[in-house]
JSON list of C-alpha atoms in Angstrom, two decimals:
[
{"chain": "C", "resi": 1177, "resn": "MET", "atom": "CA", "xyz": [72.77, 114.13, 121.54]},
{"chain": "C", "resi": 1178, "resn": "LEU", "atom": "CA", "xyz": [76.54, 113.46, 121.47]},
{"chain": "C", "resi": 1179, "resn": "TYR", "atom": "CA", "xyz": [77.59, 109.86, 120.26]},
{"chain": "C", "resi": 1180, "resn": "ARG", "atom": "CA", "xyz": [81.17, 108.94, 120.64]},
{"chain": "C", "resi": 1181, "resn": "PHE", "atom": "CA", "xyz": [82.37, 105.71, 119.10]},
{"chain": "C", "resi": 1182, "resn": "GLN", "atom": "CA", "xyz": [85.79, 103.95, 117.95]},
{"chain": "C", "resi": 1183, "resn": "SER", "atom": "CA", "xyz": [86.67, 102.18, 114.75]},
{"chain": "C", "resi": 1184, "resn": "GLY", "atom": "CA", "xyz": [90.26, 100.80, 115.28]},
{"chain": "C", "resi": 1185, "resn": "ASP", "atom": "CA", "xyz": [92.38, 103.35, 117.21]},
{"chain": "C", "resi": 1186, "resn": "GLN", "atom": "CA", "xyz": [90.36, 106.41, 115.83]},
{"chain": "C", "resi": 1187, "resn": "ILE", "atom": "CA", "xyz": [87.49, 107.88, 118.15]},
{"chain": "C", "resi": 1188, "resn": "TYR", "atom": "CA", "xyz": [84.62, 109.80, 116.41]},
{"chain": "C", "resi": 1189, "resn": "GLU", "atom": "CA", "xyz": [82.05, 112.07, 118.14]},
{"chain": "C", "resi": 1190, "resn": "ILE", "atom": "CA", "xyz": [78.76, 112.83, 116.14]},
{"chain": "C", "resi": 1191, "resn": "THR", "atom": "CA", "xyz": [76.24, 115.45, 117.46]},
{"chain": "C", "resi": 1192, "resn": "LEU", "atom": "CA", "xyz": [72.69, 114.80, 116.33]},
{"chain": "C", "resi": 1193, "resn": "GLU", "atom": "CA", "xyz": [70.07, 117.42, 116.86]},
{"chain": "C", "resi": 1194, "resn": "ARG", "atom": "CA", "xyz": [66.25, 117.02, 115.67]},
{"chain": "C", "resi": 1195, "resn": "GLN", "atom": "CA", "xyz": [65.62, 119.83, 113.09]},
{"chain": "C", "resi": 1196, "resn": "GLY", "atom": "CA", "xyz": [62.39, 119.58, 111.05]},
{"chain": "C", "resi": 1197, "resn": "ASP", "atom": "CA", "xyz": [61.86, 116.07, 109.80]},
{"chain": "C", "resi": 1198, "resn": "GLY", "atom": "CA", "xyz": [65.37, 115.30, 109.76]},
{"chain": "C", "resi": 1199, "resn": "PHE", "atom": "CA", "xyz": [68.44, 115.90, 111.78]},
{"chain": "C", "resi": 1200, "resn": "GLN", "atom": "CA", "xyz": [71.44, 118.19, 112.05]},
{"chain": "C", "resi": 1201, "resn": "ALA", "atom": "CA", "xyz": [74.47, 116.06, 112.25]},
{"chain": "C", "resi": 1202, "resn": "THR", "atom": "CA", "xyz": [78.00, 117.57, 113.28]},
{"chain": "C", "resi": 1203, "resn": "ILE", "atom": "CA", "xyz": [81.00, 115.73, 112.53]},
{"chain": "C", "resi": 1204, "resn": "ALA", "atom": "CA", "xyz": [84.28, 116.97, 113.07]},
{"chain": "C", "resi": 1205, "resn": "GLY", "atom": "CA", "xyz": [83.12, 120.52, 113.37]},
{"chain": "C", "resi": 1206, "resn": "GLN", "atom": "CA", "xyz": [81.24, 120.20, 109.93]},
{"chain": "C", "resi": 1207, "resn": "SER", "atom": "CA", "xyz": [77.28, 120.40, 110.02]},
{"chain": "C", "resi": 1208, "resn": "TYR", "atom": "CA", "xyz": [75.14, 118.32, 107.65]},
{"chain": "C", "resi": 1209, "resn": "LEU", "atom": "CA", "xyz": [71.43, 118.23, 107.38]},
{"chain": "C", "resi": 1210, "resn": "VAL", "atom": "CA", "xyz": [70.13, 114.41, 107.34]},
{"chain": "C", "resi": 1211, "resn": "GLU", "atom": "CA", "xyz": [66.92, 113.24, 106.34]},
{"chain": "C", "resi": 1212, "resn": "VAL", "atom": "CA", "xyz": [65.56, 109.73, 106.94]},
{"chain": "C", "resi": 1213, "resn": "LEU", "atom": "CA", "xyz": [63.73, 108.71, 103.70]},
{"chain": "C", "resi": 1214, "resn": "ASP", "atom": "CA", "xyz": [62.95, 105.00, 104.93]},
{"chain": "C", "resi": 1215, "resn": "ALA", "atom": "CA", "xyz": [63.67, 102.58, 108.01]},
{"chain": "C", "resi": 1216, "resn": "GLN", "atom": "CA", "xyz": [63.90, 98.73, 107.84]},
{"chain": "C", "resi": 1217, "resn": "PRO", "atom": "CA", "xyz": [65.54, 96.57, 110.36]},
{"chain": "C", "resi": 1218, "resn": "GLY", "atom": "CA", "xyz": [68.98, 96.64, 109.24]},
{"chain": "C", "resi": 1219, "resn": "GLN", "atom": "CA", "xyz": [68.66, 99.46, 106.70]},
{"chain": "C", "resi": 1220, "resn": "LEU", "atom": "CA", "xyz": [68.36, 103.30, 106.48]},
{"chain": "C", "resi": 1221, "resn": "SER", "atom": "CA", "xyz": [67.77, 105.35, 103.41]},
{"chain": "C", "resi": 1222, "resn": "LEU", "atom": "CA", "xyz": [69.08, 108.79, 103.86]},
{"chain": "C", "resi": 1223, "resn": "ARG", "atom": "CA", "xyz": [69.62, 112.29, 102.25]},
{"chain": "C", "resi": 1224, "resn": "PHE", "atom": "CA", "xyz": [73.14, 112.94, 104.00]},
{"chain": "C", "resi": 1225, "resn": "ALA", "atom": "CA", "xyz": [73.96, 116.87, 102.96]},
{"chain": "C", "resi": 1226, "resn": "GLY", "atom": "CA", "xyz": [71.40, 116.72, 99.84]},
{"chain": "C", "resi": 1227, "resn": "ARG", "atom": "CA", "xyz": [72.76, 113.20, 98.57]},
{"chain": "C", "resi": 1228, "resn": "PRO", "atom": "CA", "xyz": [70.57, 109.98, 98.79]},
{"chain": "C", "resi": 1229, "resn": "LEU", "atom": "CA", "xyz": [72.42, 107.16, 100.61]},
{"chain": "C", "resi": 1230, "resn": "ILE", "atom": "CA", "xyz": [71.67, 103.53, 102.16]},
{"chain": "C", "resi": 1231, "resn": "LEU", "atom": "CA", "xyz": [73.34, 102.70, 105.34]},
{"chain": "C", "resi": 1232, "resn": "TYR", "atom": "CA", "xyz": [73.21, 99.15, 106.41]},
{"chain": "C", "resi": 1233, "resn": "TRP", "atom": "CA", "xyz": [73.67, 98.08, 110.01]},
{"chain": "C", "resi": 1234, "resn": "ALA", "atom": "CA", "xyz": [73.96, 95.29, 112.49]},
{"chain": "C", "resi": 1235, "resn": "ALA", "atom": "CA", "xyz": [74.56, 95.31, 116.08]},
{"chain": "C", "resi": 1236, "resn": "ARG", "atom": "CA", "xyz": [75.79, 92.67, 118.74]},
{"chain": "C", "resi": 1237, "resn": "GLY", "atom": "CA", "xyz": [76.58, 93.28, 122.12]},
{"chain": "C", "resi": 1238, "resn": "GLY", "atom": "CA", "xyz": [78.73, 96.52, 122.27]},
{"chain": "C", "resi": 1239, "resn": "GLN", "atom": "CA", "xyz": [79.47, 96.52, 118.70]},
{"chain": "C", "resi": 1240, "resn": "LYS", "atom": "CA", "xyz": [77.97, 97.82, 115.57]},
{"chain": "C", "resi": 1241, "resn": "TRP", "atom": "CA", "xyz": [78.93, 97.28, 111.91]},
{"chain": "C", "resi": 1242, "resn": "LEU", "atom": "CA", "xyz": [78.04, 99.88, 109.47]},
{"chain": "C", "resi": 1243, "resn": "SER", "atom": "CA", "xyz": [78.09, 99.57, 105.63]},
{"chain": "C", "resi": 1244, "resn": "LEU", "atom": "CA", "xyz": [78.17, 102.70, 103.76]},
{"chain": "C", "resi": 1245, "resn": "ASP", "atom": "CA", "xyz": [79.06, 103.34, 99.95]},
{"chain": "C", "resi": 1246, "resn": "GLY", "atom": "CA", "xyz": [80.80, 100.06, 99.92]},
{"chain": "C", "resi": 1247, "resn": "CYS", "atom": "CA", "xyz": [82.89, 100.42, 102.96]},
{"chain": "C", "resi": 1248, "resn": "ALA", "atom": "CA", "xyz": [82.24, 98.52, 106.01]},
{"chain": "C", "resi": 1249, "resn": "TYR", "atom": "CA", "xyz": [83.26, 99.81, 109.43]},
{"chain": "C", "resi": 1250, "resn": "ARG", "atom": "CA", "xyz": [83.27, 98.18, 112.92]},
{"chain": "C", "resi": 1251, "resn": "LEU", "atom": "CA", "xyz": [82.30, 100.43, 115.58]},
{"chain": "C", "resi": 1252, "resn": "GLU", "atom": "CA", "xyz": [82.58, 100.10, 119.40]},
{"chain": "C", "resi": 1253, "resn": "LYS", "atom": "CA", "xyz": [82.27, 102.37, 122.54]},
{"chain": "C", "resi": 1254, "resn": "PRO", "atom": "CA", "xyz": [85.75, 104.08, 123.03]},
{"chain": "C", "resi": 1255, "resn": "VAL", "atom": "CA", "xyz": [88.27, 102.42, 125.15]},
{"chain": "C", "resi": 1256, "resn": "PRO", "atom": "CA", "xyz": [90.39, 104.72, 127.16]},
{"chain": "C", "resi": 1257, "resn": "ARG", "atom": "CA", "xyz": [93.63, 104.61, 125.56]},
{"chain": "C", "resi": 1258, "resn": "ALA", "atom": "CA", "xyz": [95.57, 103.43, 128.83]},
{"chain": "C", "resi": 1259, "resn": "THR", "atom": "CA", "xyz": [93.45, 100.30, 129.22]},
{"chain": "C", "resi": 1260, "resn": "ARG", "atom": "CA", "xyz": [94.04, 99.05, 125.39]},
{"chain": "C", "resi": 1261, "resn": "SER", "atom": "CA", "xyz": [96.97, 97.11, 126.60]},
{"chain": "C", "resi": 1262, "resn": "ASN", "atom": "CA", "xyz": [97.92, 95.95, 129.80]},
{"chain": "C", "resi": 1263, "resn": "LEU", "atom": "CA", "xyz": [101.28, 94.45, 129.28]},
{"chain": "C", "resi": 1264, "resn": "GLU", "atom": "CA", "xyz": [103.66, 93.66, 131.83]},
{"chain": "C", "resi": 1265, "resn": "PRO", "atom": "CA", "xyz": [107.56, 94.40, 131.35]},
{"chain": "C", "resi": 1266, "resn": "GLY", "atom": "CA", "xyz": [108.57, 92.01, 128.77]},
{"chain": "C", "resi": 1267, "resn": "GLY", "atom": "CA", "xyz": [105.28, 91.14, 127.07]},
{"chain": "C", "resi": 1268, "resn": "GLN", "atom": "CA", "xyz": [104.61, 91.92, 123.34]},
{"chain": "C", "resi": 1269, "resn": "ALA", "atom": "CA", "xyz": [101.54, 93.39, 121.55]},
{"chain": "C", "resi": 1270, "resn": "VAL", "atom": "CA", "xyz": [100.61, 91.63, 118.52]},
{"chain": "C", "resi": 1271, "resn": "ARG", "atom": "CA", "xyz": [98.69, 93.90, 115.85]},
{"chain": "C", "resi": 1272, "resn": "ALA", "atom": "CA", "xyz": [96.91, 93.58, 112.61]},
{"chain": "C", "resi": 1273, "resn": "PRO", "atom": "CA", "xyz": [99.28, 94.60, 109.86]},
{"chain": "C", "resi": 1274, "resn": "MET", "atom": "CA", "xyz": [96.25, 95.66, 107.61]},
{"chain": "C", "resi": 1275, "resn": "PRO", "atom": "CA", "xyz": [92.55, 95.53, 107.74]},
{"chain": "C", "resi": 1276, "resn": "ALA", "atom": "CA", "xyz": [91.65, 91.97, 107.44]},
{"chain": "C", "resi": 1277, "resn": "GLN", "atom": "CA", "xyz": [89.08, 89.03, 108.50]},
{"chain": "C", "resi": 1278, "resn": "VAL", "atom": "CA", "xyz": [90.13, 86.75, 111.32]},
{"chain": "C", "resi": 1279, "resn": "ARG", "atom": "CA", "xyz": [90.04, 83.26, 109.51]},
{"chain": "C", "resi": 1280, "resn": "ALA", "atom": "CA", "xyz": [91.48, 80.97, 112.12]},
{"chain": "C", "resi": 1281, "resn": "VAL", "atom": "CA", "xyz": [92.56, 81.31, 115.70]},
{"chain": "C", "resi": 1282, "resn": "SER", "atom": "CA", "xyz": [95.38, 78.71, 116.62]},
{"chain": "C", "resi": 1283, "resn": "VAL", "atom": "CA", "xyz": [96.03, 79.69, 120.51]},
{"chain": "C", "resi": 1284, "resn": "ALA", "atom": "CA", "xyz": [94.05, 79.96, 123.46]},
{"chain": "C", "resi": 1285, "resn": "GLU", "atom": "CA", "xyz": [94.65, 82.39, 126.48]},
{"chain": "C", "resi": 1286, "resn": "GLY", "atom": "CA", "xyz": [97.26, 80.78, 128.91]},
{"chain": "C", "resi": 1287, "resn": "GLU", "atom": "CA", "xyz": [98.90, 78.69, 126.15]},
{"chain": "C", "resi": 1288, "resn": "GLN", "atom": "CA", "xyz": [102.74, 78.64, 125.85]},
{"chain": "C", "resi": 1289, "resn": "VAL", "atom": "CA", "xyz": [103.95, 79.70, 122.34]},
{"chain": "C", "resi": 1290, "resn": "GLU", "atom": "CA", "xyz": [107.39, 79.23, 120.76]},
{"chain": "C", "resi": 1291, "resn": "LYS", "atom": "CA", "xyz": [108.92, 82.40, 118.83]},
{"chain": "C", "resi": 1292, "resn": "GLY", "atom": "CA", "xyz": [107.32, 82.10, 115.05]},
{"chain": "C", "resi": 1293, "resn": "GLN", "atom": "CA", "xyz": [104.44, 79.72, 116.05]},
{"chain": "C", "resi": 1294, "resn": "THR", "atom": "CA", "xyz": [101.52, 80.80, 114.12]},
{"chain": "C", "resi": 1295, "resn": "LEU", "atom": "CA", "xyz": [98.75, 82.48, 116.53]},
{"chain": "C", "resi": 1296, "resn": "LEU", "atom": "CA", "xyz": [96.38, 83.52, 114.03]},
{"chain": "C", "resi": 1297, "resn": "LEU", "atom": "CA", "xyz": [95.71, 83.55, 110.50]},
{"chain": "C", "resi": 1298, "resn": "LEU", "atom": "CA", "xyz": [94.32, 86.65, 108.80]},
{"chain": "C", "resi": 1299, "resn": "GLU", "atom": "CA", "xyz": [92.42, 87.24, 105.30]},
{"chain": "C", "resi": 1300, "resn": "ALA", "atom": "CA", "xyz": [92.98, 90.22, 103.20]},
{"chain": "C", "resi": 1301, "resn": "MET", "atom": "CA", "xyz": [92.83, 90.93, 99.50]},
{"chain": "C", "resi": 1302, "resn": "LYS", "atom": "CA", "xyz": [92.64, 87.29, 98.79]},
{"chain": "C", "resi": 1303, "resn": "MET", "atom": "CA", "xyz": [95.77, 86.93, 100.53]},
{"chain": "C", "resi": 1304, "resn": "GLU", "atom": "CA", "xyz": [96.29, 84.57, 103.81]},
{"chain": "C", "resi": 1305, "resn": "ILE", "atom": "CA", "xyz": [98.53, 86.40, 106.31]},
{"chain": "C", "resi": 1306, "resn": "ARG", "atom": "CA", "xyz": [100.03, 84.21, 109.04]},
{"chain": "C", "resi": 1307, "resn": "ILE", "atom": "CA", "xyz": [100.22, 86.23, 112.43]},
{"chain": "C", "resi": 1308, "resn": "ARG", "atom": "CA", "xyz": [103.01, 84.77, 114.20]},
{"chain": "C", "resi": 1309, "resn": "ALA", "atom": "CA", "xyz": [104.49, 84.66, 117.83]},
{"chain": "C", "resi": 1310, "resn": "PRO", "atom": "CA", "xyz": [107.11, 87.51, 118.31]},
{"chain": "C", "resi": 1311, "resn": "GLY", "atom": "CA", "xyz": [109.06, 85.42, 120.75]},
{"chain": "C", "resi": 1312, "resn": "PRO", "atom": "CA", "xyz": [108.64, 82.58, 123.25]},
{"chain": "C", "resi": 1313, "resn": "GLY", "atom": "CA", "xyz": [105.97, 83.27, 126.03]},
{"chain": "C", "resi": 1314, "resn": "LYS", "atom": "CA", "xyz": [102.27, 82.72, 127.13]},
{"chain": "C", "resi": 1315, "resn": "VAL", "atom": "CA", "xyz": [99.38, 84.11, 125.51]},
{"chain": "C", "resi": 1316, "resn": "ALA", "atom": "CA", "xyz": [98.27, 86.76, 127.97]},
{"chain": "C", "resi": 1317, "resn": "ARG", "atom": "CA", "xyz": [95.24, 87.95, 126.15]},
{"chain": "C", "resi": 1318, "resn": "LEU", "atom": "CA", "xyz": [93.72, 86.91, 122.88]},
{"chain": "C", "resi": 1319, "resn": "LEU", "atom": "CA", "xyz": [91.40, 89.88, 121.73]},
{"chain": "C", "resi": 1320, "resn": "VAL", "atom": "CA", "xyz": [89.92, 88.33, 118.49]},
{"chain": "C", "resi": 1321, "resn": "SER", "atom": "CA", "xyz": [87.72, 85.40, 117.22]},
{"chain": "C", "resi": 1322, "resn": "ALA", "atom": "CA", "xyz": [87.24, 83.59, 113.75]},
{"chain": "C", "resi": 1323, "resn": "GLY", "atom": "CA", "xyz": [85.23, 85.56, 111.82]},
{"chain": "C", "resi": 1324, "resn": "GLN", "atom": "CA", "xyz": [85.96, 89.15, 113.19]},
{"chain": "C", "resi": 1325, "resn": "VAL", "atom": "CA", "xyz": [86.80, 92.03, 110.89]},
{"chain": "C", "resi": 1326, "resn": "VAL", "atom": "CA", "xyz": [90.06, 93.81, 112.29]},
{"chain": "C", "resi": 1327, "resn": "GLU", "atom": "CA", "xyz": [91.65, 97.28, 111.27]},
{"chain": "C", "resi": 1328, "resn": "LYS", "atom": "CA", "xyz": [95.23, 98.00, 110.74]},
{"chain": "C", "resi": 1329, "resn": "GLU", "atom": "CA", "xyz": [97.04, 98.10, 113.95]},
{"chain": "C", "resi": 1330, "resn": "GLN", "atom": "CA", "xyz": [94.49, 96.78, 116.07]},
{"chain": "C", "resi": 1331, "resn": "LEU", "atom": "CA", "xyz": [95.66, 94.89, 119.03]},
{"chain": "C", "resi": 1332, "resn": "LEU", "atom": "CA", "xyz": [95.22, 91.16, 118.49]},
{"chain": "C", "resi": 1333, "resn": "VAL", "atom": "CA", "xyz": [97.18, 89.12, 121.02]},
{"chain": "C", "resi": 1334, "resn": "GLU", "atom": "CA", "xyz": [99.41, 89.95, 123.88]},
{"chain": "C", "resi": 1335, "resn": "VAL", "atom": "CA", "xyz": [102.40, 87.20, 124.55]},
{"chain": "C", "resi": 1336, "resn": "GLN", "atom": "CA", "xyz": [103.85, 87.77, 128.04]},
{"chain": "C", "resi": 1337, "resn": "ALA", "atom": "CA", "xyz": [107.58, 86.67, 127.50]},
{"chain": "C", "resi": 1338, "resn": "GLU", "atom": "CA", "xyz": [108.91, 83.79, 129.46]},
{"chain": "C", "resi": 1339, "resn": "GLU", "atom": "CA", "xyz": [110.94, 84.30, 132.49]},
{"chain": "C", "resi": 1340, "resn": "GLY", "atom": "CA", "xyz": [114.47, 85.44, 131.55]},
{"chain": "C", "resi": 1341, "resn": "GLU", "atom": "CA", "xyz": [113.63, 86.08, 127.93]},
{"chain": "C", "resi": 1342, "resn": "ASP", "atom": "CA", "xyz": [112.96, 90.09, 127.93]}
]
């Protein structure tokens, strides 16, 4: 069975086929033998390519979160590139400068903003990062919420420029 998922702007494909007591996983053209050693709610103990691993997971709506080897991943169903941003001419996409967690959202969709106004507060590596409006305009789309983990270059906010401000 083929599984497709997206983490940030990267799309991944994994094929899983039952093989004996385990699975054959094909990832980026490489095949691996995966054996499920134990399954608990939110946790899988695996032997992946001969190496024991513990995979923690959670799901909510169309999103899934995985933690493996000390790294956390947020996975979603892939979004076609053409629909990721629907900016009209004069609009600006505001993206995450690095992987971070959204600490606060200071604006709402439809709200007028001024150049330099704080839109979001992110936290990464114990640093606070203020995400500011690139110019005056209206918040066309707000794509994140407080507590959400975002990837580098993930689209956070779309700001539509005011008339005559292109």
